[in-house]
Short mmCIF file of C-alpha atoms in Angstrom, two decimals:
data_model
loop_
_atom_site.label_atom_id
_atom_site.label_comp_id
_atom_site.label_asym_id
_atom_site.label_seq_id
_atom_site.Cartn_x
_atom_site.Cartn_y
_atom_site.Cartn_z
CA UNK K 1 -26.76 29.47 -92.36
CA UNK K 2 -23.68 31.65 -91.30
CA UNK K 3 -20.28 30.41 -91.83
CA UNK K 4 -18.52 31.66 -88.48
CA UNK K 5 -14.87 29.86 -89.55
CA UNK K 6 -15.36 31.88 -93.14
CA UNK K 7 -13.19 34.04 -94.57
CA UNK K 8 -14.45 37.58 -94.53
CA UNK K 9 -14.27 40.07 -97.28
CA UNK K 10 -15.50 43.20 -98.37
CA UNK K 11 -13.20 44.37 -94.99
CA UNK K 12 -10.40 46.40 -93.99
CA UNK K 13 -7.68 44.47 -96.28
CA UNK K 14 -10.24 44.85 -99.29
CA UNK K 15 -9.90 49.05 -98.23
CA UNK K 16 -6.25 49.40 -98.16
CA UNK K 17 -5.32 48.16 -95.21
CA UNK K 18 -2.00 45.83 -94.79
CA UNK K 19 -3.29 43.93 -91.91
CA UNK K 20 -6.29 43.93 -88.93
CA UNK K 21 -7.78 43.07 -85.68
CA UNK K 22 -10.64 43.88 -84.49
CA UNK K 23 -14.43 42.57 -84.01
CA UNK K 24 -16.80 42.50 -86.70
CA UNK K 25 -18.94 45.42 -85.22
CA UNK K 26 -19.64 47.31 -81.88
CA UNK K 27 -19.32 45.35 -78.99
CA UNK K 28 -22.80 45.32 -77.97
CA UNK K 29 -23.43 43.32 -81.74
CA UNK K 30 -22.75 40.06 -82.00
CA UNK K 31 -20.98 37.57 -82.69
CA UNK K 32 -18.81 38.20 -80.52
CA UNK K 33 -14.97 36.65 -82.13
CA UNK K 34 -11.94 38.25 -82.68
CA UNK K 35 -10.69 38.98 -86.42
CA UNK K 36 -7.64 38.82 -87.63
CA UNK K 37 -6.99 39.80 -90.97
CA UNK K 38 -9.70 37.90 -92.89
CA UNK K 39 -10.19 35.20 -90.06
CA UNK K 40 -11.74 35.10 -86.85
CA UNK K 41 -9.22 34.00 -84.07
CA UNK K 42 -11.95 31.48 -82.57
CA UNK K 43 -15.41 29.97 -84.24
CA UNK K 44 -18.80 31.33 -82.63
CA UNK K 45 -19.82 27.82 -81.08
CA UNK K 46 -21.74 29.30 -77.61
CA UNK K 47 -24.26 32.20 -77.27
CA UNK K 48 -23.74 34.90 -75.11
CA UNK K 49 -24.98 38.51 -74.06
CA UNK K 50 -23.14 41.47 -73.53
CA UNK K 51 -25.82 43.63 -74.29
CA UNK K 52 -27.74 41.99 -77.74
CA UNK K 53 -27.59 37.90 -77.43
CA UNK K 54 -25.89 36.35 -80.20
CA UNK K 55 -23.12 33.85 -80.90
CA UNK K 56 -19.97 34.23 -79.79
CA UNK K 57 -16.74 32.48 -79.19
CA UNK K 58 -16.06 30.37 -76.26
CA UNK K 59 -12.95 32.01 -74.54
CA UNK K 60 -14.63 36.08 -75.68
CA UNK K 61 -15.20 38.30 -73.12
CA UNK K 62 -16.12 41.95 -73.44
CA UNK K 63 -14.33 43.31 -70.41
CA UNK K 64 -10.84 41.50 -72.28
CA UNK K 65 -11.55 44.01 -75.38
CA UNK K 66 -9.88 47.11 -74.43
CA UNK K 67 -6.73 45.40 -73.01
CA UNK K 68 -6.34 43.52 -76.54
CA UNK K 69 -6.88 46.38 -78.43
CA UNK K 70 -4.12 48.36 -76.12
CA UNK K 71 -1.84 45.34 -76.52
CA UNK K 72 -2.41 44.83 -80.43
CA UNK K 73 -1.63 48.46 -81.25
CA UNK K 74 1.27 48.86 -78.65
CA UNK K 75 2.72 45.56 -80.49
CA UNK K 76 2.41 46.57 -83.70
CA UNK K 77 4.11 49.89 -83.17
CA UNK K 78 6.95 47.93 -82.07
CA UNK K 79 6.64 46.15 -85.09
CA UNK K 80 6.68 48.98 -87.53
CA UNK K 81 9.29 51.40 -86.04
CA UNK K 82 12.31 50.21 -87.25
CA UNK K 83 10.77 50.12 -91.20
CA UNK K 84 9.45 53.73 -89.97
CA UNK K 85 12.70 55.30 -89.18
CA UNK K 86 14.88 53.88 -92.45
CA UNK K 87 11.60 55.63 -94.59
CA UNK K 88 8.83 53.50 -94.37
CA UNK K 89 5.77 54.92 -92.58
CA UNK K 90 2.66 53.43 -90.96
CA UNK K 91 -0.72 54.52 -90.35
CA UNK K 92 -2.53 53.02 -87.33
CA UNK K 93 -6.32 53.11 -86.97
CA UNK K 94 -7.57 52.65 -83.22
CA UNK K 95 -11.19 52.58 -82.73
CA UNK K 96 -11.81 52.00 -78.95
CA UNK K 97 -15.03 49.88 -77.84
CA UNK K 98 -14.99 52.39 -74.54
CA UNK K 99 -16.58 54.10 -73.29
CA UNK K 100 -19.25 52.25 -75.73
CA UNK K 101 -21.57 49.79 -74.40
CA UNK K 102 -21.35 47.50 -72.91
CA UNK K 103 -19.70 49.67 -70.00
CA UNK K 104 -16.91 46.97 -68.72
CA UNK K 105 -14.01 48.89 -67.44
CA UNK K 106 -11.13 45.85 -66.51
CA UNK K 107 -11.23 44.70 -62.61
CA UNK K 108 -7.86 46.92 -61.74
CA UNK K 109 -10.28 50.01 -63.44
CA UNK K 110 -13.23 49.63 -61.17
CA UNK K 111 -13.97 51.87 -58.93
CA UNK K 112 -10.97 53.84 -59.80
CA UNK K 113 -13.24 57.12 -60.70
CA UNK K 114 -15.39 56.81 -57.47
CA UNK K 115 -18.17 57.85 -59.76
CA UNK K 116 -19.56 55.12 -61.49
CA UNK K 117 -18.37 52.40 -63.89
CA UNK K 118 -18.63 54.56 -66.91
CA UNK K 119 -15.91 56.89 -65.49
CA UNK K 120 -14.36 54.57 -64.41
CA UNK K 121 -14.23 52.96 -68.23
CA UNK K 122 -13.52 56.56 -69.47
CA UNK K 123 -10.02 56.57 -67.03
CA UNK K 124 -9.25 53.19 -68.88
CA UNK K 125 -9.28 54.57 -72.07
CA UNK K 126 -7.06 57.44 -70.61
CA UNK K 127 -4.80 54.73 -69.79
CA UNK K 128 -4.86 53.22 -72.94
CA UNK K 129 -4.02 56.17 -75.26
CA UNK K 130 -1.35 56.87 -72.21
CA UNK K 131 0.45 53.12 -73.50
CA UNK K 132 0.31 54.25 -77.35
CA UNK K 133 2.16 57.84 -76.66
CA UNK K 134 4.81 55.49 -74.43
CA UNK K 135 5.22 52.69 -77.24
CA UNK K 136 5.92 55.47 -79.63
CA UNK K 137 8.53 57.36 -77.13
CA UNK K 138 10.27 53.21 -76.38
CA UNK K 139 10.47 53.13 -79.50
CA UNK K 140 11.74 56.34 -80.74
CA UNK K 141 8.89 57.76 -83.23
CA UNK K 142 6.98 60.03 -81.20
CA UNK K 143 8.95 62.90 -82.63
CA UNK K 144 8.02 61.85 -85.94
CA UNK K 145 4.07 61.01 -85.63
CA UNK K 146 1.12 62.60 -85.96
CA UNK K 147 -1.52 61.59 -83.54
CA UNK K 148 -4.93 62.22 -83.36
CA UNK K 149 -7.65 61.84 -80.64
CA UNK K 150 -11.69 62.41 -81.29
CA UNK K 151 -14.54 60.51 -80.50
CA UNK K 152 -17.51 59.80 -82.88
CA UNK K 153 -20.15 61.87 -81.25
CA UNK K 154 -21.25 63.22 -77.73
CA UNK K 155 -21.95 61.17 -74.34
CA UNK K 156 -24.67 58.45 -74.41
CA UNK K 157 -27.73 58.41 -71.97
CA UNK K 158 -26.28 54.84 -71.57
CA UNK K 159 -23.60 56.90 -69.44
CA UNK K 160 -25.92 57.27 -66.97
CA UNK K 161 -25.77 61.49 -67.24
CA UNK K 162 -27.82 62.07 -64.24
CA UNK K 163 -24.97 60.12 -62.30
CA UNK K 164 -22.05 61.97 -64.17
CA UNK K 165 -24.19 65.25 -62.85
CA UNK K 166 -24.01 64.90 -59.41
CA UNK K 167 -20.59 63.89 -59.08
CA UNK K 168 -20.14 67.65 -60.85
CA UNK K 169 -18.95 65.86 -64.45
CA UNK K 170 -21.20 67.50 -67.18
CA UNK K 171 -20.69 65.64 -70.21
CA UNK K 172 -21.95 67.60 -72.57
CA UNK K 173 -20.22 70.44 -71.08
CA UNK K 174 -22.24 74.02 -71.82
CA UNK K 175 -24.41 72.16 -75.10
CA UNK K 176 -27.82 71.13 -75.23
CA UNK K 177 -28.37 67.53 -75.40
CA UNK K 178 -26.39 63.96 -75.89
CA UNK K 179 -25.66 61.30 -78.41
CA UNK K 180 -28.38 61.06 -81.17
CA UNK K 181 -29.40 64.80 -80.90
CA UNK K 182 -29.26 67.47 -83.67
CA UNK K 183 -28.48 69.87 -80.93
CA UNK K 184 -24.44 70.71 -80.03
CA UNK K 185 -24.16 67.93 -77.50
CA UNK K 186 -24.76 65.06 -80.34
CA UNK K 187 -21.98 66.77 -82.20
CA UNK K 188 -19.13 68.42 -80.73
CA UNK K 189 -16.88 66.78 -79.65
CA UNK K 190 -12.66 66.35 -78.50
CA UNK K 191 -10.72 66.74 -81.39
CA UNK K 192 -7.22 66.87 -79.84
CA UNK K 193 -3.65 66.52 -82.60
CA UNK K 194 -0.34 66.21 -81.93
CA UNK K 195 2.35 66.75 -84.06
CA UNK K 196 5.86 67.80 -83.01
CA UNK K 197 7.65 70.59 -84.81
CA UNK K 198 4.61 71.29 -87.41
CA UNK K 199 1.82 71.65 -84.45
CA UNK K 200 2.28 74.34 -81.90
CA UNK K 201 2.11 72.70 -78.23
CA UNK K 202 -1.06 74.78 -76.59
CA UNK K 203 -2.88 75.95 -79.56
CA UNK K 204 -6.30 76.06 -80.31
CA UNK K 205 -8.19 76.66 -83.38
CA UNK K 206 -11.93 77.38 -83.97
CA UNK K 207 -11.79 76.41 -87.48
CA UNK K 208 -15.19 74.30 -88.33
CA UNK K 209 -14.17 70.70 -89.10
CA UNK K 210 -15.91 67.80 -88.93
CA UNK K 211 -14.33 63.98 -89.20
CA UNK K 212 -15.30 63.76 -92.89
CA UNK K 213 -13.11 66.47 -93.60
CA UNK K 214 -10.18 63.98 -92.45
CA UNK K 215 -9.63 61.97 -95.92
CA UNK K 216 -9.10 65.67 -97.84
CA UNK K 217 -6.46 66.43 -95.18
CA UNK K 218 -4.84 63.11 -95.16
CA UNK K 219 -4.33 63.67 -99.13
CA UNK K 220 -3.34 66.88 -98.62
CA UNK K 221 -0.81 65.49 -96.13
CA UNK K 222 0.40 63.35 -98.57
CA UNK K 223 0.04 65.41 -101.58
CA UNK K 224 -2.15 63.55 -102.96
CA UNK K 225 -5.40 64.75 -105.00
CA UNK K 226 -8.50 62.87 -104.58
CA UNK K 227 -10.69 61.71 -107.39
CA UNK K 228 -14.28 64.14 -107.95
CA UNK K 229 -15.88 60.68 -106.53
CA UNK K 230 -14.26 60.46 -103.50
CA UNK K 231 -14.99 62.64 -100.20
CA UNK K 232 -17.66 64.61 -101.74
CA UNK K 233 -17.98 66.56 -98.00
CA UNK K 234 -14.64 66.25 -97.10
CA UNK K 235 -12.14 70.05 -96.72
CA UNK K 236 -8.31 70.04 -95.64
CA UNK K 237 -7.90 71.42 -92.55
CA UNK K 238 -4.07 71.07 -92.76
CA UNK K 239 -3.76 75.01 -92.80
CA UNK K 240 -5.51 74.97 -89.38
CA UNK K 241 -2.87 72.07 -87.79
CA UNK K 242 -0.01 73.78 -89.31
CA UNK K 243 -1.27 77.16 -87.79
CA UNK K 244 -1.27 79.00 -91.89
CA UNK K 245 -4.66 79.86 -92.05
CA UNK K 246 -5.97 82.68 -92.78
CA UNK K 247 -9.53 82.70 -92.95
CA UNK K 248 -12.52 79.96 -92.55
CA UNK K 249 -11.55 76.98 -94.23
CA UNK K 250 -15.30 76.03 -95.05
CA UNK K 251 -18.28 77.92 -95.19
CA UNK K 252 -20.62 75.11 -94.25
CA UNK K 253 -20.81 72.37 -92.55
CA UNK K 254 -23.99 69.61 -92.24
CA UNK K 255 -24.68 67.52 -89.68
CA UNK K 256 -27.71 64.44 -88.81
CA UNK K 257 -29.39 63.23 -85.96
CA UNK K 258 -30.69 59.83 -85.32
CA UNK K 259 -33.68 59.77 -87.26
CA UNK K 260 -32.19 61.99 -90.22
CA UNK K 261 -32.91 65.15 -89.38
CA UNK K 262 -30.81 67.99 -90.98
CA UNK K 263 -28.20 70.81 -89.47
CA UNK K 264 -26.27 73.19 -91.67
CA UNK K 265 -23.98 75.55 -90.21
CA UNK K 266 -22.98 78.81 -91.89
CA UNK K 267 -20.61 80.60 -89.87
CA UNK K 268 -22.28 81.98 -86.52
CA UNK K 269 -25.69 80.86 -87.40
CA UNK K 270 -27.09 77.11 -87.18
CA UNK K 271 -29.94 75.57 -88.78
CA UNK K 272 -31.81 72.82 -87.67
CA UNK K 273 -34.62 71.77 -90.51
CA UNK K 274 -36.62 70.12 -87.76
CA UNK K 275 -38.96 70.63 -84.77
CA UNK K 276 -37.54 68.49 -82.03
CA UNK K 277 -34.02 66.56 -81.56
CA UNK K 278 -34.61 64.26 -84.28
CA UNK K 279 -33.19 61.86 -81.50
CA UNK K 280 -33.09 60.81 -77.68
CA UNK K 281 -33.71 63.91 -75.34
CA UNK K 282 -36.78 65.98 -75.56
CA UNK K 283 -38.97 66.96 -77.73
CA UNK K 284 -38.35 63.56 -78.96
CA UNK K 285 -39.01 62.32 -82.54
CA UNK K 286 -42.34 59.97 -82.34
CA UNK K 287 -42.03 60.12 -78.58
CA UNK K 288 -43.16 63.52 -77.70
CA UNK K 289 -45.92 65.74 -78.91
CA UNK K 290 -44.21 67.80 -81.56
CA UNK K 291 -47.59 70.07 -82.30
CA UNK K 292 -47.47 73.93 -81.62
CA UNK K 293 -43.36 74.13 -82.13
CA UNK K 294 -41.54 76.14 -85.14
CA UNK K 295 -40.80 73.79 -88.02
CA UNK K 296 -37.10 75.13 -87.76
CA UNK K 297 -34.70 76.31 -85.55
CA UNK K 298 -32.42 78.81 -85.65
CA UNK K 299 -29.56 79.40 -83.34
CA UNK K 300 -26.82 82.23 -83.00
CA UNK K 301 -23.97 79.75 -81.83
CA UNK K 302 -21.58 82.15 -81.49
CA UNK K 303 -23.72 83.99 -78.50
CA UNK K 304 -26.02 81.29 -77.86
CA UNK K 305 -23.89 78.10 -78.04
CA UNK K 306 -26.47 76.23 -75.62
CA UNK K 307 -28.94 76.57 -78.53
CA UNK K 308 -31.30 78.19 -75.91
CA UNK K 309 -33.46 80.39 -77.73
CA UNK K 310 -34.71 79.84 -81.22
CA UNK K 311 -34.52 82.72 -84.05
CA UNK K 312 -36.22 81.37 -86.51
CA UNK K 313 -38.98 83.82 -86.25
CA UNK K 314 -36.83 86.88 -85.98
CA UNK K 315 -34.75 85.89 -88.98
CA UNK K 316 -36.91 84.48 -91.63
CA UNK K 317 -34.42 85.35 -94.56
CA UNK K 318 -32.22 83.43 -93.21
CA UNK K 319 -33.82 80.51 -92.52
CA UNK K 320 -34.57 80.48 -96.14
CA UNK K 321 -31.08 80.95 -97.58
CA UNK K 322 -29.91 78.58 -95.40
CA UNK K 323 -32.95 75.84 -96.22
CA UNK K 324 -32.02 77.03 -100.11
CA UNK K 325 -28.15 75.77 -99.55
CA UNK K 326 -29.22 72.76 -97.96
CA UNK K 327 -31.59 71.62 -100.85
CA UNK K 328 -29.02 72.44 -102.97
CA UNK K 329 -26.27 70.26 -101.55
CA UNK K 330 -28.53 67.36 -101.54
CA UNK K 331 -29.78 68.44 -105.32
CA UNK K 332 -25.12 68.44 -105.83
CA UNK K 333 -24.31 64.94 -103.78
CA UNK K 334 -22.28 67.29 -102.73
CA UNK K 335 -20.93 70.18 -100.20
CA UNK K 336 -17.70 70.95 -101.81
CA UNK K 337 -16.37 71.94 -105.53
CA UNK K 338 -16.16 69.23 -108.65
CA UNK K 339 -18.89 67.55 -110.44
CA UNK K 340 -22.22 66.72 -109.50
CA UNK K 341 -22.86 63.32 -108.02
CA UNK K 342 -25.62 60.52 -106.97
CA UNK K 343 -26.64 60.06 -103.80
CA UNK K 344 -26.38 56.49 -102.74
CA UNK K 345 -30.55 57.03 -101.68
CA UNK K 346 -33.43 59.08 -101.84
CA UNK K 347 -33.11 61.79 -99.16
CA UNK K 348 -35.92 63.91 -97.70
CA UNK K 349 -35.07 67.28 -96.54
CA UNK K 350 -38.16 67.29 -93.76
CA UNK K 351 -38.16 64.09 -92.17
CA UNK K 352 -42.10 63.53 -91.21
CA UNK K 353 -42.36 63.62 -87.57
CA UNK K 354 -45.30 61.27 -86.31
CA UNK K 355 -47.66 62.71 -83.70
CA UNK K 356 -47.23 60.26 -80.50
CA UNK K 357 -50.88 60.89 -79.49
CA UNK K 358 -52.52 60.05 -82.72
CA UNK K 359 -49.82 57.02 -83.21
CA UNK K 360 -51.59 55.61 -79.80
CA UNK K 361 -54.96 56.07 -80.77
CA UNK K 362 -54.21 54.54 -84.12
CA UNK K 363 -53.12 51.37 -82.31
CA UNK K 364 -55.92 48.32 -81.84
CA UNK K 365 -57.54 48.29 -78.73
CA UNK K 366 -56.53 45.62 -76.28
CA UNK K 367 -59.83 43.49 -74.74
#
């Protein structure tokens, strides 16, 4: 009993923003409909399958996506810039459905890699953040805007890695594992700013950030001081951009797999509080026997960023400092100074790790 020609709230407008468009979800998670504001742009009458089956609207089609979103933000920049240069900024939020599934890279983008469609969808969304930089130079902001590119974590096995491999493209570049993992490859990730006259053209910084840290830096940005309630885990890294810092701007940083599984960094050293991934490559959580390995790991980024060989053994005081700071943060709510809060639900520092053989013998025997 879902009202597709509703009004939707508890959205973007309800968090601040002036005005959106967008889909309700990932584009492989229907229904598939444009939303505008509070209203999708067509009803869900028809079913169809990008990836999951669910309703959708008649004239929807995934490969259109990434051409409307390039469109919709290129149009509203020209909207905004004349209000932007008499005082009046804007902030523009562009989540990309690519290179996401499903992989649909638009018919001029195929084959344009010579790789496979998921490069090919990766040069598209070159292409796209290429039409954002040129709206802002037509209309005569660029020198005034801060831009920022990242993605939300490493490549996908959906990306066909193997594939990416051969062609010489390694997508998790020198770290272990993908998308899902606890390992490197789940997590880092491009993090590229651009600033004019405040960032320094060519710089890099090894600071350790991660995306939650971007609400304290937007408030520091504004000078604005958020409430003890509000980005519990979050650290300005506006010292970093602005090239005036002068030490580590955090001294830990936590990170989750798939299934839950914990990471804290401190400095050099990473610890991961469980056996296996926690997520899609090997040893897999549920999928792969996890009997005989360490119950942590330990890695020496800083000389071992491939997470190849595991210290735990070597350096059992500091597995257990580490495990202490961890239990405390989740004791806290939080990672960062101010009072203590709730967290939103019971969280278990160990997640249990089922053994795959015993799981199969467990199961009822077909006749």
């Amino acid at each position: 009993n879902v009202d597709y020609a509703g009004e939707i709230r508890n959205g973007q407008l309800d968090c601040g923003f002036d005005t959106y468009f967008g889909i309700s979800a990932s584009l492989d998670m229907p229904p598939y409909v444009y939303i505008h504001d509070r209203t999708p742009t067509e009803v869900a009458t028809v079913e169809k399958a990008f990836f999951r089956k669910g309703p959708a609207g008649k004239s929807f089609e995934a490969v259109d996506v990434l051409p409307e979103f390039t469109k919709q933000a290129v149009n509203l920049i020209g909207d905004r810039s004349a209000a932007a240069k008499e005082g009046t900024p804007f902030f523009l939020y562009l989540p990309l459905n690519a290179p996401h599934t499903p992989i649909v890279p638009s018919p001029e983008w195929k084959g344009k890699s010579g790789i496979s469609d998921y490069a090919d969808f990766a040069m598209q969304v070159d292409w796209t953040v290429g039409q954002v930089l040129e709206a802002l130079d037509k209309n005569g902001i660029a020198d005034n805007t801060l831009i920022i590119f990242t993605a939300d974590n490493g490549c996908s096995p959906a990306a066909n890695i193997p594939q990416l491999q051969a062609a010489g493209h390694e997508p998790s570049y020198i770290y272990r594992g993908h998308k899902a993992d606890i390992f490197e490859g789940g997590h880092r990730i491009p993090f590229l700013v651009r600033w004019p006259g405040k960032v320094k053209p060519g710089t890099k910084s090894d600071q350790l950030v991660g995306q939650f840290d971007l609400i304290a830096t937007c408030a520091d940005l504004l000078g604005t001081k958020l409430p003890d309630t509000a980005g519990e885990d979050s650290v300005s890294f506006l010292p970093a951009l602005l090239g005036t810092d002068t030490g580590p701007i955090r001294d830990q940083l936590v990170s989750q797999s798939i299934n839950g599984s914990f990471a804290i960094r401190q400095g050099k050293w990473k610890l991961a509080l469980c056996a296996g991934s926690g997520g899609w490559s090997p040893p897999r959580p549920g999928k792969d026997d996890h009997s005989g390995l360490p119950e942590f790991q330990l890695f020496d980024v800083s000389t071992d960023p491939g997470e190849t060989k595991n210290l735990s053994a070597e350096h059992p005081d500091r597995v257990a400092s580490m495990k202490a700071m961890m239990e405390q943060l989740i004791a806290r709510g939080r990672s960062t100074p101010g009072s203590d809060q709730a967290n939103d639900v019971p969280i278990e520092l160990l997640k249990p790790v089922p053994n795959p053989a015993k799981k199969k013998a467990a199961e009822p025997k077909k006749k």
